[in-house]
JSON list of C-alpha atoms in Angstrom, two decimals:
[
{"chain": "A", "resi": 1, "resn": "MET", "atom": "CA", "xyz": [-6.94, 17.76, 7.72]},
{"chain": "A", "resi": 2, "resn": "ARG", "atom": "CA", "xyz": [-8.54, 15.37, 5.21]},
{"chain": "A", "resi": 3, "resn": "ILE", "atom": "CA", "xyz": [-7.11, 11.51, 4.67]},
{"chain": "A", "resi": 4, "resn": "LEU", "atom": "CA", "xyz": [-8.32, 9.65, 1.99]},
{"chain": "A", "resi": 5, "resn": "ILE", "atom": "CA", "xyz": [-7.59, 6.09, 1.61]},
{"chain": "A", "resi": 6, "resn": "VAL", "atom": "CA", "xyz": [-8.49, 3.60, -1.09]},
{"chain": "A", "resi": 7, "resn": "ASN", "atom": "CA", "xyz": [-7.89, -0.03, -1.18]},
{"chain": "A", "resi": 8, "resn": "PRO", "atom": "CA", "xyz": [-8.34, -0.39, -4.59]},
{"chain": "A", "resi": 9, "resn": "ASN", "atom": "CA", "xyz": [-9.60, -4.58, -4.56]},
{"chain": "A", "resi": 10, "resn": "THR", "atom": "CA", "xyz": [-13.36, -4.79, -3.76]},
{"chain": "A", "resi": 11, "resn": "THR", "atom": "CA", "xyz": [-13.50, -6.58, -0.39]},
{"chain": "A", "resi": 12, "resn": "ALA", "atom": "CA", "xyz": [-14.66, -4.27, 2.49]},
{"chain": "A", "resi": 13, "resn": "SER", "atom": "CA", "xyz": [-13.54, -6.00, 5.54]},
{"chain": "A", "resi": 14, "resn": "MET", "atom": "CA", "xyz": [-9.93, -5.15, 3.71]},
{"chain": "A", "resi": 15, "resn": "THR", "atom": "CA", "xyz": [-11.34, -1.62, 3.32]},
{"chain": "A", "resi": 16, "resn": "ALA", "atom": "CA", "xyz": [-12.63, -1.13, 7.65]},
{"chain": "A", "resi": 17, "resn": "THR", "atom": "CA", "xyz": [-8.97, -3.40, 9.03]},
{"chain": "A", "resi": 18, "resn": "VAL", "atom": "CA", "xyz": [-7.02, -0.03, 6.99]},
{"chain": "A", "resi": 19, "resn": "ALA", "atom": "CA", "xyz": [-9.39, 2.72, 8.49]},
{"chain": "A", "resi": 20, "resn": "ASP", "atom": "CA", "xyz": [-8.81, 0.54, 12.18]},
{"chain": "A", "resi": 21, "resn": "SER", "atom": "CA", "xyz": [-5.21, 1.73, 11.48]},
{"chain": "A", "resi": 22, "resn": "ALA", "atom": "CA", "xyz": [-4.96, 4.39, 10.72]},
{"chain": "A", "resi": 23, "resn": "ALA", "atom": "CA", "xyz": [-7.26, 5.81, 12.89]},
{"chain": "A", "resi": 24, "resn": "ARG", "atom": "CA", "xyz": [-5.01, 4.77, 15.81]},
{"chain": "A", "resi": 25, "resn": "VAL", "atom": "CA", "xyz": [-2.53, 6.49, 14.68]},
{"chain": "A", "resi": 26, "resn": "ALA", "atom": "CA", "xyz": [-3.92, 9.91, 13.09]},
{"chain": "A", "resi": 27, "resn": "ASN", "atom": "CA", "xyz": [-3.41, 12.69, 15.25]},
{"chain": "A", "resi": 28, "resn": "SER", "atom": "CA", "xyz": [-6.51, 13.91, 16.47]},
{"chain": "A", "resi": 29, "resn": "GLY", "atom": "CA", "xyz": [-7.46, 17.29, 14.01]},
{"chain": "A", "resi": 30, "resn": "THR", "atom": "CA", "xyz": [-7.21, 14.30, 11.38]},
{"chain": "A", "resi": 31, "resn": "GLN", "atom": "CA", "xyz": [-9.83, 13.00, 9.26]},
{"chain": "A", "resi": 32, "resn": "ILE", "atom": "CA", "xyz": [-9.83, 9.76, 7.49]},
{"chain": "A", "resi": 33, "resn": "GLU", "atom": "CA", "xyz": [-11.99, 8.50, 5.18]},
{"chain": "A", "resi": 34, "resn": "ALA", "atom": "CA", "xyz": [-11.17, 5.28, 3.70]},
{"chain": "A", "resi": 35, "resn": "VAL", "atom": "CA", "xyz": [-13.00, 3.76, 1.11]},
{"chain": "A", "resi": 36, "resn": "THR", "atom": "CA", "xyz": [-12.92, 0.40, -1.14]},
{"chain": "A", "resi": 37, "resn": "SER", "atom": "CA", "xyz": [-13.43, 0.75, -4.89]},
{"chain": "A", "resi": 38, "resn": "SER", "atom": "CA", "xyz": [-16.58, -0.39, -6.85]},
{"chain": "A", "resi": 39, "resn": "MET", "atom": "CA", "xyz": [-14.60, -2.16, -10.09]},
{"chain": "A", "resi": 40, "resn": "GLY", "atom": "CA", "xyz": [-12.05, -5.03, -9.93]},
{"chain": "A", "resi": 41, "resn": "PRO", "atom": "CA", "xyz": [-10.44, -8.52, -8.16]},
{"chain": "A", "resi": 42, "resn": "VAL", "atom": "CA", "xyz": [-11.68, -8.14, -4.69]},
{"chain": "A", "resi": 43, "resn": "SER", "atom": "CA", "xyz": [-7.96, -9.29, -3.94]},
{"chain": "A", "resi": 44, "resn": "ILE", "atom": "CA", "xyz": [-4.91, -7.68, -5.87]},
{"chain": "A", "resi": 45, "resn": "GLU", "atom": "CA", "xyz": [-2.44, -10.83, -6.31]},
{"chain": "A", "resi": 46, "resn": "GLY", "atom": "CA", "xyz": [0.09, -10.31, -8.74]},
{"chain": "A", "resi": 47, "resn": "TYR", "atom": "CA", "xyz": [0.53, -8.36, -12.57]},
{"chain": "A", "resi": 48, "resn": "TYR", "atom": "CA", "xyz": [-2.42, -9.44, -14.02]},
{"chain": "A", "resi": 49, "resn": "ASP", "atom": "CA", "xyz": [-4.52, -7.95, -10.67]},
{"chain": "A", "resi": 50, "resn": "GLU", "atom": "CA", "xyz": [-3.17, -5.10, -10.80]},
{"chain": "A", "resi": 51, "resn": "VAL", "atom": "CA", "xyz": [-3.66, -3.04, -14.00]},
{"chain": "A", "resi": 52, "resn": "PHE", "atom": "CA", "xyz": [-7.54, -4.64, -13.39]},
{"chain": "A", "resi": 53, "resn": "ALA", "atom": "CA", "xyz": [-7.45, -2.02, -9.96]},
{"chain": "A", "resi": 54, "resn": "VAL", "atom": "CA", "xyz": [-6.29, 0.42, -11.07]},
{"chain": "A", "resi": 55, "resn": "PRO", "atom": "CA", "xyz": [-9.72, 2.17, -13.03]},
{"chain": "A", "resi": 56, "resn": "GLY", "atom": "CA", "xyz": [-11.43, 1.78, -9.70]},
{"chain": "A", "resi": 57, "resn": "LEU", "atom": "CA", "xyz": [-8.74, 3.41, -8.17]},
{"chain": "A", "resi": 58, "resn": "LEU", "atom": "CA", "xyz": [-8.53, 6.04, -9.66]},
{"chain": "A", "resi": 59, "resn": "VAL", "atom": "CA", "xyz": [-12.56, 6.88, -9.92]},
{"chain": "A", "resi": 60, "resn": "GLU", "atom": "CA", "xyz": [-12.67, 6.65, -5.80]},
{"chain": "A", "resi": 61, "resn": "LEU", "atom": "CA", "xyz": [-8.62, 9.72, -6.25]},
{"chain": "A", "resi": 62, "resn": "ALA", "atom": "CA", "xyz": [-10.87, 11.58, -8.26]},
{"chain": "A", "resi": 63, "resn": "LYS", "atom": "CA", "xyz": [-14.45, 11.46, -6.18]},
{"chain": "A", "resi": 64, "resn": "GLY", "atom": "CA", "xyz": [-12.71, 12.26, -3.09]},
{"chain": "A", "resi": 65, "resn": "GLU", "atom": "CA", "xyz": [-9.55, 14.88, -4.46]},
{"chain": "A", "resi": 66, "resn": "LYS", "atom": "CA", "xyz": [-13.29, 16.48, -5.33]},
{"chain": "A", "resi": 67, "resn": "ALA", "atom": "CA", "xyz": [-14.93, 16.28, -1.99]},
{"chain": "A", "resi": 68, "resn": "GLY", "atom": "CA", "xyz": [-12.46, 18.27, -0.37]},
{"chain": "A", "resi": 69, "resn": "ALA", "atom": "CA", "xyz": [-9.13, 14.55, 0.45]},
{"chain": "A", "resi": 70, "resn": "ASP", "atom": "CA", "xyz": [-6.69, 17.08, 1.55]},
{"chain": "A", "resi": 71, "resn": "ALA", "atom": "CA", "xyz": [-4.02, 14.20, 1.11]},
{"chain": "A", "resi": 72, "resn": "ALA", "atom": "CA", "xyz": [-4.58, 10.23, -0.60]},
{"chain": "A", "resi": 73, "resn": "ILE", "atom": "CA", "xyz": [-2.40, 6.70, -0.02]},
{"chain": "A", "resi": 74, "resn": "ILE", "atom": "CA", "xyz": [-3.11, 3.55, -1.40]},
{"chain": "A", "resi": 75, "resn": "ALA", "atom": "CA", "xyz": [-3.85, 1.06, 0.34]},
{"chain": "A", "resi": 76, "resn": "CYS", "atom": "CA", "xyz": [-2.09, -2.11, -1.64]},
{"chain": "A", "resi": 77, "resn": "PHE", "atom": "CA", "xyz": [1.93, -2.82, -0.49]},
{"chain": "A", "resi": 78, "resn": "ASP", "atom": "CA", "xyz": [2.36, -3.29, -4.32]},
{"chain": "A", "resi": 79, "resn": "ASP", "atom": "CA", "xyz": [1.78, 1.04, -5.06]},
{"chain": "A", "resi": 80, "resn": "THR", "atom": "CA", "xyz": [-0.92, -0.20, -6.80]},
{"chain": "A", "resi": 81, "resn": "GLY", "atom": "CA", "xyz": [-1.56, 2.19, -9.77]},
{"chain": "A", "resi": 82, "resn": "LEU", "atom": "CA", "xyz": [0.82, 5.36, -8.15]},
{"chain": "A", "resi": 83, "resn": "ASP", "atom": "CA", "xyz": [2.22, 6.72, -10.70]},
{"chain": "A", "resi": 84, "resn": "ALA", "atom": "CA", "xyz": [-1.13, 7.50, -12.57]},
{"chain": "A", "resi": 85, "resn": "ALA", "atom": "CA", "xyz": [-2.49, 8.42, -9.95]},
{"chain": "A", "resi": 86, "resn": "ARG", "atom": "CA", "xyz": [0.60, 11.14, -8.88]},
{"chain": "A", "resi": 87, "resn": "ALA", "atom": "CA", "xyz": [-0.44, 11.96, -12.68]},
{"chain": "A", "resi": 88, "resn": "LEU", "atom": "CA", "xyz": [-3.91, 13.11, -11.44]},
{"chain": "A", "resi": 89, "resn": "ALA", "atom": "CA", "xyz": [-4.04, 14.54, -8.61]},
{"chain": "A", "resi": 90, "resn": "ASN", "atom": "CA", "xyz": [-3.07, 17.13, -7.06]},
{"chain": "A", "resi": 91, "resn": "ILE", "atom": "CA", "xyz": [-2.86, 16.30, -4.10]},
{"chain": "A", "resi": 92, "resn": "PRO", "atom": "CA", "xyz": [-0.37, 14.16, -2.53]},
{"chain": "A", "resi": 93, "resn": "VAL", "atom": "CA", "xyz": [-0.02, 10.35, -3.00]},
{"chain": "A", "resi": 94, "resn": "ILE", "atom": "CA", "xyz": [0.87, 7.84, -0.87]},
{"chain": "A", "resi": 95, "resn": "GLY", "atom": "CA", "xyz": [1.94, 4.34, -1.50]},
{"chain": "A", "resi": 96, "resn": "ILE", "atom": "CA", "xyz": [1.70, 2.13, 1.22]},
{"chain": "A", "resi": 97, "resn": "CYS", "atom": "CA", "xyz": [5.07, 0.16, 0.18]},
{"chain": "A", "resi": 98, "resn": "GLU", "atom": "CA", "xyz": [7.00, 3.12, -0.64]},
{"chain": "A", "resi": 99, "resn": "ALA", "atom": "CA", "xyz": [5.78, 4.78, 3.28]},
{"chain": "A", "resi": 100, "resn": "ALA", "atom": "CA", "xyz": [7.38, 1.91, 4.80]},
{"chain": "A", "resi": 101, "resn": "LEU", "atom": "CA", "xyz": [10.45, 1.43, 3.18]},
{"chain": "A", "resi": 102, "resn": "SER", "atom": "CA", "xyz": [11.17, 4.73, 4.48]},
{"chain": "A", "resi": 103, "resn": "ALA", "atom": "CA", "xyz": [9.98, 4.47, 7.60]},
{"chain": "A", "resi": 104, "resn": "THR", "atom": "CA", "xyz": [11.63, 1.18, 8.95]},
{"chain": "A", "resi": 105, "resn": "ALA", "atom": "CA", "xyz": [15.02, 3.03, 7.37]},
{"chain": "A", "resi": 106, "resn": "PHE", "atom": "CA", "xyz": [15.06, 5.32, 9.17]},
{"chain": "A", "resi": 107, "resn": "ILE", "atom": "CA", "xyz": [15.51, 2.56, 12.72]},
{"chain": "A", "resi": 108, "resn": "ALA", "atom": "CA", "xyz": [17.37, -0.14, 10.80]},
{"chain": "A", "resi": 109, "resn": "GLN", "atom": "CA", "xyz": [20.12, -1.08, 8.88]},
{"chain": "A", "resi": 110, "resn": "ARG", "atom": "CA", "xyz": [18.90, -4.29, 8.31]},
{"chain": "A", "resi": 111, "resn": "PHE", "atom": "CA", "xyz": [14.91, -5.69, 7.78]},
{"chain": "A", "resi": 112, "resn": "THR", "atom": "CA", "xyz": [12.80, -7.69, 5.34]},
{"chain": "A", "resi": 113, "resn": "ILE", "atom": "CA", "xyz": [9.49, -7.62, 4.25]},
{"chain": "A", "resi": 114, "resn": "VAL", "atom": "CA", "xyz": [6.70, -10.47, 4.63]},
{"chain": "A", "resi": 115, "resn": "THR", "atom": "CA", "xyz": [3.91, -11.01, 1.95]},
{"chain": "A", "resi": 116, "resn": "THR", "atom": "CA", "xyz": [0.91, -12.75, 0.98]},
{"chain": "A", "resi": 117, "resn": "MET", "atom": "CA", "xyz": [1.98, -14.64, -2.02]},
{"chain": "A", "resi": 118, "resn": "GLU", "atom": "CA", "xyz": [5.36, -16.28, -3.71]},
{"chain": "A", "resi": 119, "resn": "ARG", "atom": "CA", "xyz": [3.45, -14.19, -7.07]},
{"chain": "A", "resi": 120, "resn": "SER", "atom": "CA", "xyz": [4.06, -10.92, -5.00]},
{"chain": "A", "resi": 121, "resn": "ARG", "atom": "CA", "xyz": [7.00, -11.62, -3.97]},
{"chain": "A", "resi": 122, "resn": "LEU", "atom": "CA", "xyz": [9.55, -10.80, -7.10]},
{"chain": "A", "resi": 123, "resn": "PRO", "atom": "CA", "xyz": [7.34, -7.45, -7.49]},
{"chain": "A", "resi": 124, "resn": "LEU", "atom": "CA", "xyz": [7.82, -5.77, -4.06]},
{"chain": "A", "resi": 125, "resn": "GLU", "atom": "CA", "xyz": [11.56, -7.18, -4.15]},
{"chain": "A", "resi": 126, "resn": "HIS", "atom": "CA", "xyz": [11.26, -4.88, -7.89]},
{"chain": "A", "resi": 127, "resn": "LEU", "atom": "CA", "xyz": [9.87, -1.97, -5.69]},
{"chain": "A", "resi": 128, "resn": "VAL", "atom": "CA", "xyz": [12.10, -2.11, -3.29]},
{"chain": "A", "resi": 129, "resn": "HIS", "atom": "CA", "xyz": [14.87, -1.89, -6.39]},
{"chain": "A", "resi": 130, "resn": "ARG", "atom": "CA", "xyz": [13.06, 1.70, -7.62]},
{"chain": "A", "resi": 131, "resn": "TYR", "atom": "CA", "xyz": [13.35, 3.61, -3.98]},
{"chain": "A", "resi": 132, "resn": "GLY", "atom": "CA", "xyz": [16.65, 2.08, -3.40]},
{"chain": "A", "resi": 133, "resn": "MET", "atom": "CA", "xyz": [16.55, 0.11, -0.58]},
{"chain": "A", "resi": 134, "resn": "SER", "atom": "CA", "xyz": [17.96, -3.60, -2.89]},
{"chain": "A", "resi": 135, "resn": "GLY", "atom": "CA", "xyz": [21.17, -3.21, -0.19]},
{"chain": "A", "resi": 136, "resn": "ARG", "atom": "CA", "xyz": [19.32, -3.40, 2.88]},
{"chain": "A", "resi": 137, "resn": "CYS", "atom": "CA", "xyz": [16.55, -5.13, 2.93]},
{"chain": "A", "resi": 138, "resn": "LYS", "atom": "CA", "xyz": [14.35, -8.38, 1.04]},
{"chain": "A", "resi": 139, "resn": "VAL", "atom": "CA", "xyz": [11.80, -10.18, 1.08]},
{"chain": "A", "resi": 140, "resn": "ARG", "atom": "CA", "xyz": [9.91, -13.80, 1.63]},
{"chain": "A", "resi": 141, "resn": "ALA", "atom": "CA", "xyz": [7.03, -15.14, 1.11]},
{"chain": "A", "resi": 142, "resn": "ALA", "atom": "CA", "xyz": [4.47, -16.58, 3.79]},
{"chain": "A", "resi": 143, "resn": "ASP", "atom": "CA", "xyz": [2.51, -18.06, 0.80]},
{"chain": "A", "resi": 144, "resn": "ILE", "atom": "CA", "xyz": [-1.37, -17.66, 2.08]},
{"chain": "A", "resi": 145, "resn": "PRO", "atom": "CA", "xyz": [-3.92, -16.23, 0.20]},
{"chain": "A", "resi": 146, "resn": "VAL", "atom": "CA", "xyz": [-4.75, -12.33, 1.15]},
{"chain": "A", "resi": 147, "resn": "LEU", "atom": "CA", "xyz": [-8.30, -12.78, 1.96]},
{"chain": "A", "resi": 148, "resn": "SER", "atom": "CA", "xyz": [-6.80, -16.41, 4.09]},
{"chain": "A", "resi": 149, "resn": "LEU", "atom": "CA", "xyz": [-5.88, -13.30, 6.24]},
{"chain": "A", "resi": 150, "resn": "GLU", "atom": "CA", "xyz": [-9.52, -12.94, 7.42]},
{"chain": "A", "resi": 151, "resn": "ASP", "atom": "CA", "xyz": [-10.01, -16.16, 7.57]},
{"chain": "A", "resi": 152, "resn": "PRO", "atom": "CA", "xyz": [-9.96, -17.49, 12.08]},
{"chain": "A", "resi": 153, "resn": "THR", "atom": "CA", "xyz": [-10.42, -21.51, 10.35]},
{"chain": "A", "resi": 154, "resn": "SER", "atom": "CA", "xyz": [-7.14, -20.60, 8.24]},
{"chain": "A", "resi": 155, "resn": "ASN", "atom": "CA", "xyz": [-3.44, -21.56, 9.15]},
{"chain": "A", "resi": 156, "resn": "ALA", "atom": "CA", "xyz": [-2.82, -18.38, 7.18]},
{"chain": "A", "resi": 157, "resn": "ARG", "atom": "CA", "xyz": [-1.49, -16.30, 10.23]},
{"chain": "A", "resi": 158, "resn": "GLU", "atom": "CA", "xyz": [1.07, -19.43, 11.96]},
{"chain": "A", "resi": 159, "resn": "ARG", "atom": "CA", "xyz": [2.67, -19.20, 8.16]},
{"chain": "A", "resi": 160, "resn": "LEU", "atom": "CA", "xyz": [2.40, -15.39, 8.83]},
{"chain": "A", "resi": 161, "resn": "ARG", "atom": "CA", "xyz": [4.47, -16.36, 12.41]},
{"chain": "A", "resi": 162, "resn": "LEU", "atom": "CA", "xyz": [6.41, -19.15, 11.04]},
{"chain": "A", "resi": 163, "resn": "GLU", "atom": "CA", "xyz": [8.08, -16.80, 8.33]},
{"chain": "A", "resi": 164, "resn": "ILE", "atom": "CA", "xyz": [8.47, -14.04, 10.10]},
{"chain": "A", "resi": 165, "resn": "ALA", "atom": "CA", "xyz": [10.79, -15.83, 12.51]},
{"chain": "A", "resi": 166, "resn": "LEU", "atom": "CA", "xyz": [12.94, -17.10, 9.36]},
{"chain": "A", "resi": 167, "resn": "ALA", "atom": "CA", "xyz": [13.49, -13.73, 7.77]},
{"chain": "A", "resi": 168, "resn": "LEU", "atom": "CA", "xyz": [14.76, -13.77, 12.10]},
{"chain": "A", "resi": 169, "resn": "LYS", "atom": "CA", "xyz": [16.70, -16.59, 12.00]},
{"chain": "A", "resi": 170, "resn": "GLU", "atom": "CA", "xyz": [17.78, -16.19, 8.23]},
{"chain": "A", "resi": 171, "resn": "ASP", "atom": "CA", "xyz": [18.12, -12.79, 7.29]},
{"chain": "A", "resi": 172, "resn": "LYS", "atom": "CA", "xyz": [19.29, -11.60, 10.33]},
{"chain": "A", "resi": 173, "resn": "ALA", "atom": "CA", "xyz": [16.62, -9.09, 10.03]},
{"chain": "A", "resi": 174, "resn": "GLU", "atom": "CA", "xyz": [16.75, -6.30, 12.45]},
{"chain": "A", "resi": 175, "resn": "ALA", "atom": "CA", "xyz": [12.90, -5.09, 12.01]},
{"chain": "A", "resi": 176, "resn": "ILE", "atom": "CA", "xyz": [9.87, -7.10, 9.99]},
{"chain": "A", "resi": 177, "resn": "VAL", "atom": "CA", "xyz": [7.93, -4.86, 7.11]},
{"chain": "A", "resi": 178, "resn": "LEU", "atom": "CA", "xyz": [4.58, -6.09, 6.64]},
{"chain": "A", "resi": 179, "resn": "GLY", "atom": "CA", "xyz": [3.83, -6.28, 3.10]},
{"chain": "A", "resi": 180, "resn": "CYS", "atom": "CA", "xyz": [0.35, -6.37, 3.38]},
{"chain": "A", "resi": 181, "resn": "ALA", "atom": "CA", "xyz": [-2.90, -3.69, 3.93]},
{"chain": "A", "resi": 182, "resn": "GLY", "atom": "CA", "xyz": [-4.48, -6.34, 5.15]},
{"chain": "A", "resi": 183, "resn": "MET", "atom": "CA", "xyz": [-1.93, -7.74, 7.70]},
{"chain": "A", "resi": 184, "resn": "ALA", "atom": "CA", "xyz": [-2.19, -3.98, 9.96]},
{"chain": "A", "resi": 185, "resn": "ASP", "atom": "CA", "xyz": [-4.53, -5.17, 12.71]},
{"chain": "A", "resi": 186, "resn": "LEU", "atom": "CA", "xyz": [-1.42, -8.08, 13.35]},
{"chain": "A", "resi": 187, "resn": "THR", "atom": "CA", "xyz": [1.21, -5.34, 13.88]},
{"chain": "A", "resi": 188, "resn": "ALA", "atom": "CA", "xyz": [0.59, -4.64, 18.09]},
{"chain": "A", "resi": 189, "resn": "GLU", "atom": "CA", "xyz": [1.08, -7.94, 18.78]},
{"chain": "A", "resi": 190, "resn": "LEU", "atom": "CA", "xyz": [3.42, -9.06, 16.07]},
{"chain": "A", "resi": 191, "resn": "ARG", "atom": "CA", "xyz": [6.03, -6.86, 17.66]},
{"chain": "A", "resi": 192, "resn": "ALA", "atom": "CA", "xyz": [4.82, -7.83, 20.79]},
{"chain": "A", "resi": 193, "resn": "GLU", "atom": "CA", "xyz": [5.88, -11.39, 20.23]},
{"chain": "A", "resi": 194, "resn": "PHE", "atom": "CA", "xyz": [8.93, -11.16, 18.13]},
{"chain": "A", "resi": 195, "resn": "GLY", "atom": "CA", "xyz": [11.00, -8.21, 20.60]},
{"chain": "A", "resi": 196, "resn": "VAL", "atom": "CA", "xyz": [11.56, -6.52, 17.45]},
{"chain": "A", "resi": 197, "resn": "PRO", "atom": "CA", "xyz": [9.65, -3.19, 14.74]},
{"chain": "A", "resi": 198, "resn": "VAL", "atom": "CA", "xyz": [7.52, -4.07, 12.99]},
{"chain": "A", "resi": 199, "resn": "VAL", "atom": "CA", "xyz": [5.98, -1.75, 10.24]},
{"chain": "A", "resi": 200, "resn": "ASP", "atom": "CA", "xyz": [2.23, -1.89, 9.10]},
{"chain": "A", "resi": 201, "resn": "GLY", "atom": "CA", "xyz": [2.33, 0.77, 5.93]},
{"chain": "A", "resi": 202, "resn": "VAL", "atom": "CA", "xyz": [-1.01, 2.15, 6.09]},
{"chain": "A", "resi": 203, "resn": "ALA", "atom": "CA", "xyz": [-0.03, 3.89, 9.23]},
{"chain": "A", "resi": 204, "resn": "ALA", "atom": "CA", "xyz": [3.86, 4.65, 7.51]},
{"chain": "A", "resi": 205, "resn": "ALA", "atom": "CA", "xyz": [1.59, 6.61, 5.11]},
{"chain": "A", "resi": 206, "resn": "VAL", "atom": "CA", "xyz": [-0.95, 8.38, 8.07]},
{"chain": "A", "resi": 207, "resn": "LYS", "atom": "CA", "xyz": [1.82, 9.78, 9.79]},
{"chain": "A", "resi": 208, "resn": "GLN", "atom": "CA", "xyz": [3.77, 10.82, 6.23]},
{"chain": "A", "resi": 209, "resn": "ALA", "atom": "CA", "xyz": [0.57, 12.70, 4.53]},
{"chain": "A", "resi": 210, "resn": "GLU", "atom": "CA", "xyz": [0.42, 14.37, 7.73]},
{"chain": "A", "resi": 211, "resn": "MET", "atom": "CA", "xyz": [3.35, 15.14, 6.78]},
{"chain": "A", "resi": 212, "resn": "LEU", "atom": "CA", "xyz": [2.97, 16.53, 3.84]},
{"chain": "A", "resi": 213, "resn": "VAL", "atom": "CA", "xyz": [-0.05, 18.28, 4.29]},
{"chain": "A", "resi": 214, "resn": "ALA", "atom": "CA", "xyz": [1.65, 20.44, 7.35]},
{"chain": "A", "resi": 215, "resn": "LEU", "atom": "CA", "xyz": [4.73, 21.11, 5.32]},
{"chain": "A", "resi": 216, "resn": "GLY", "atom": "CA", "xyz": [2.16, 22.80, 2.73]},
{"chain": "A", "resi": 217, "resn": "LEU", "atom": "CA", "xyz": [4.25, 19.67, -0.21]},
{"chain": "A", "resi": 218, "resn": "SER", "atom": "CA", "xyz": [2.15, 18.70, -3.21]},
{"chain": "A", "resi": 219, "resn": "THR", "atom": "CA", "xyz": [3.52, 16.08, -6.27]},
{"chain": "A", "resi": 220, "resn": "ALA", "atom": "CA", "xyz": [5.69, 17.95, -8.14]},
{"chain": "A", "resi": 221, "resn": "LYS", "atom": "CA", "xyz": [3.64, 18.96, -11.69]},
{"chain": "A", "resi": 222, "resn": "ASN", "atom": "CA", "xyz": [6.73, 19.61, -14.16]},
{"chain": "A", "resi": 223, "resn": "GLY", "atom": "CA", "xyz": [7.88, 16.41, -15.02]},
{"chain": "A", "resi": 224, "resn": "ALA", "atom": "CA", "xyz": [6.87, 12.81, -14.75]},
{"chain": "A", "resi": 225, "resn": "TYR", "atom": "CA", "xyz": [4.14, 13.67, -12.92]},
{"chain": "A", "resi": 226, "resn": "ALA", "atom": "CA", "xyz": [2.82, 16.65, -15.02]},
{"chain": "A", "resi": 227, "resn": "THR", "atom": "CA", "xyz": [-1.45, 16.10, -15.18]},
{"chain": "A", "resi": 228, "resn": "PRO", "atom": "CA", "xyz": [-2.19, 13.97, -18.34]},
{"chain": "A", "resi": 229, "resn": "VAL", "atom": "CA", "xyz": [-2.57, 15.45, -21.87]},
{"chain": "A", "resi": 230, "resn": "ASN", "atom": "CA", "xyz": [-6.40, 16.17, -22.48]},
{"chain": "A", "resi": 231, "resn": "LYS", "atom": "CA", "xyz": [-6.75, 12.72, -25.78]},
{"chain": "A", "resi": 232, "resn": "LEU", "atom": "CA", "xyz": [-10.07, 11.10, -25.75]},
{"chain": "A", "resi": 233, "resn": "TYR", "atom": "CA", "xyz": [-9.99, 7.36, -24.92]},
{"chain": "A", "resi": 234, "resn": "ALA", "atom": "CA", "xyz": [-12.13, 5.36, -27.22]},
{"chain": "A", "resi": 235, "resn": "GLY", "atom": "CA", "xyz": [-14.92, 1.75, -25.48]},
{"chain": "A", "resi": 236, "resn": "LEU", "atom": "CA", "xyz": [-15.10, 1.30, -22.09]},
{"chain": "A", "resi": 237, "resn": "LEU", "atom": "CA", "xyz": [-12.44, 2.77, -20.87]},
{"chain": "A", "resi": 238, "resn": "GLU", "atom": "CA", "xyz": [-14.33, 6.41, -22.35]},
{"chain": "A", "resi": 239, "resn": "GLY", "atom": "CA", "xyz": [-15.20, 7.82, -18.97]},
{"chain": "A", "resi": 240, "resn": "PHE", "atom": "CA", "xyz": [-11.34, 7.41, -18.36]},
{"chain": "A", "resi": 241, "resn": "ALA", "atom": "CA", "xyz": [-9.94, 10.42, -21.26]},
{"chain": "A", "resi": 242, "resn": "PRO", "atom": "CA", "xyz": [-8.76, 12.85, -18.48]},
{"chain": "A", "resi": 243, "resn": "SER", "atom": "CA", "xyz": [-11.00, 15.85, -19.45]},
{"chain": "A", "resi": 244, "resn": "ARG", "atom": "CA", "xyz": [-13.82, 13.43, -17.37]},
{"chain": "A", "resi": 245, "resn": "LEU", "atom": "CA", "xyz": [-11.63, 11.91, -14.66]},
{"chain": "A", "resi": 246, "resn": "ALA", "atom": "CA", "xyz": [-10.26, 15.69, -14.06]},
{"chain": "A", "resi": 247, "resn": "THR", "atom": "CA", "xyz": [-9.69, 15.55, -9.74]},
{"chain": "A", "resi": 248, "resn": "ARG", "atom": "CA", "xyz": [-10.11, 19.49, -10.51]}
]
């Protein structure tokens, strides 16, 4: 089984963090291929970045499916471009926010997402509502830039810990969901430190991707995720016409 993981930002070191998290939980027969988008923002923090991350994501998804991937994961907690990706691809495509929330719902009645920037909090609240978890899940922002998680001289990890502590005390959270793919390498130590389940969306998505492939399931193509209508695209987006980017 081959699982493609696309980091829709252009920071390769974050892709390496994601790949390591995925490899730790993947079955022995699962091959993980983690790729970095070749175009777009270096990090995704808010609606504007999201929009410009989608083209590069779709290019890598199309290449990965053509190369034989059995499932794909979008390694951004905003589930960047998820609907477009599901329409384009013929393989299952999983967003790490949806994966994390669905996994956490099995083990806790009340839980909190702790994400990076305040500007990312409201988009995640919209996703929580979309996935039917508004009555069970709150969203907090530690107000740390995404890339500061990789900077050992920053206080990003300490601020993340402080926000988790507040979630446990004020939200009465029974579990914590890490609201950024760049936090994946912190899962084990945060579980040990706080004594509650801490869920990484990348790991959750890998196990869900393996399940869907094993069950022979893929995205329905007779409705919202139908293959895009073949038409011309103009200007800089000419190469994104469905016939040009088709995965088959």
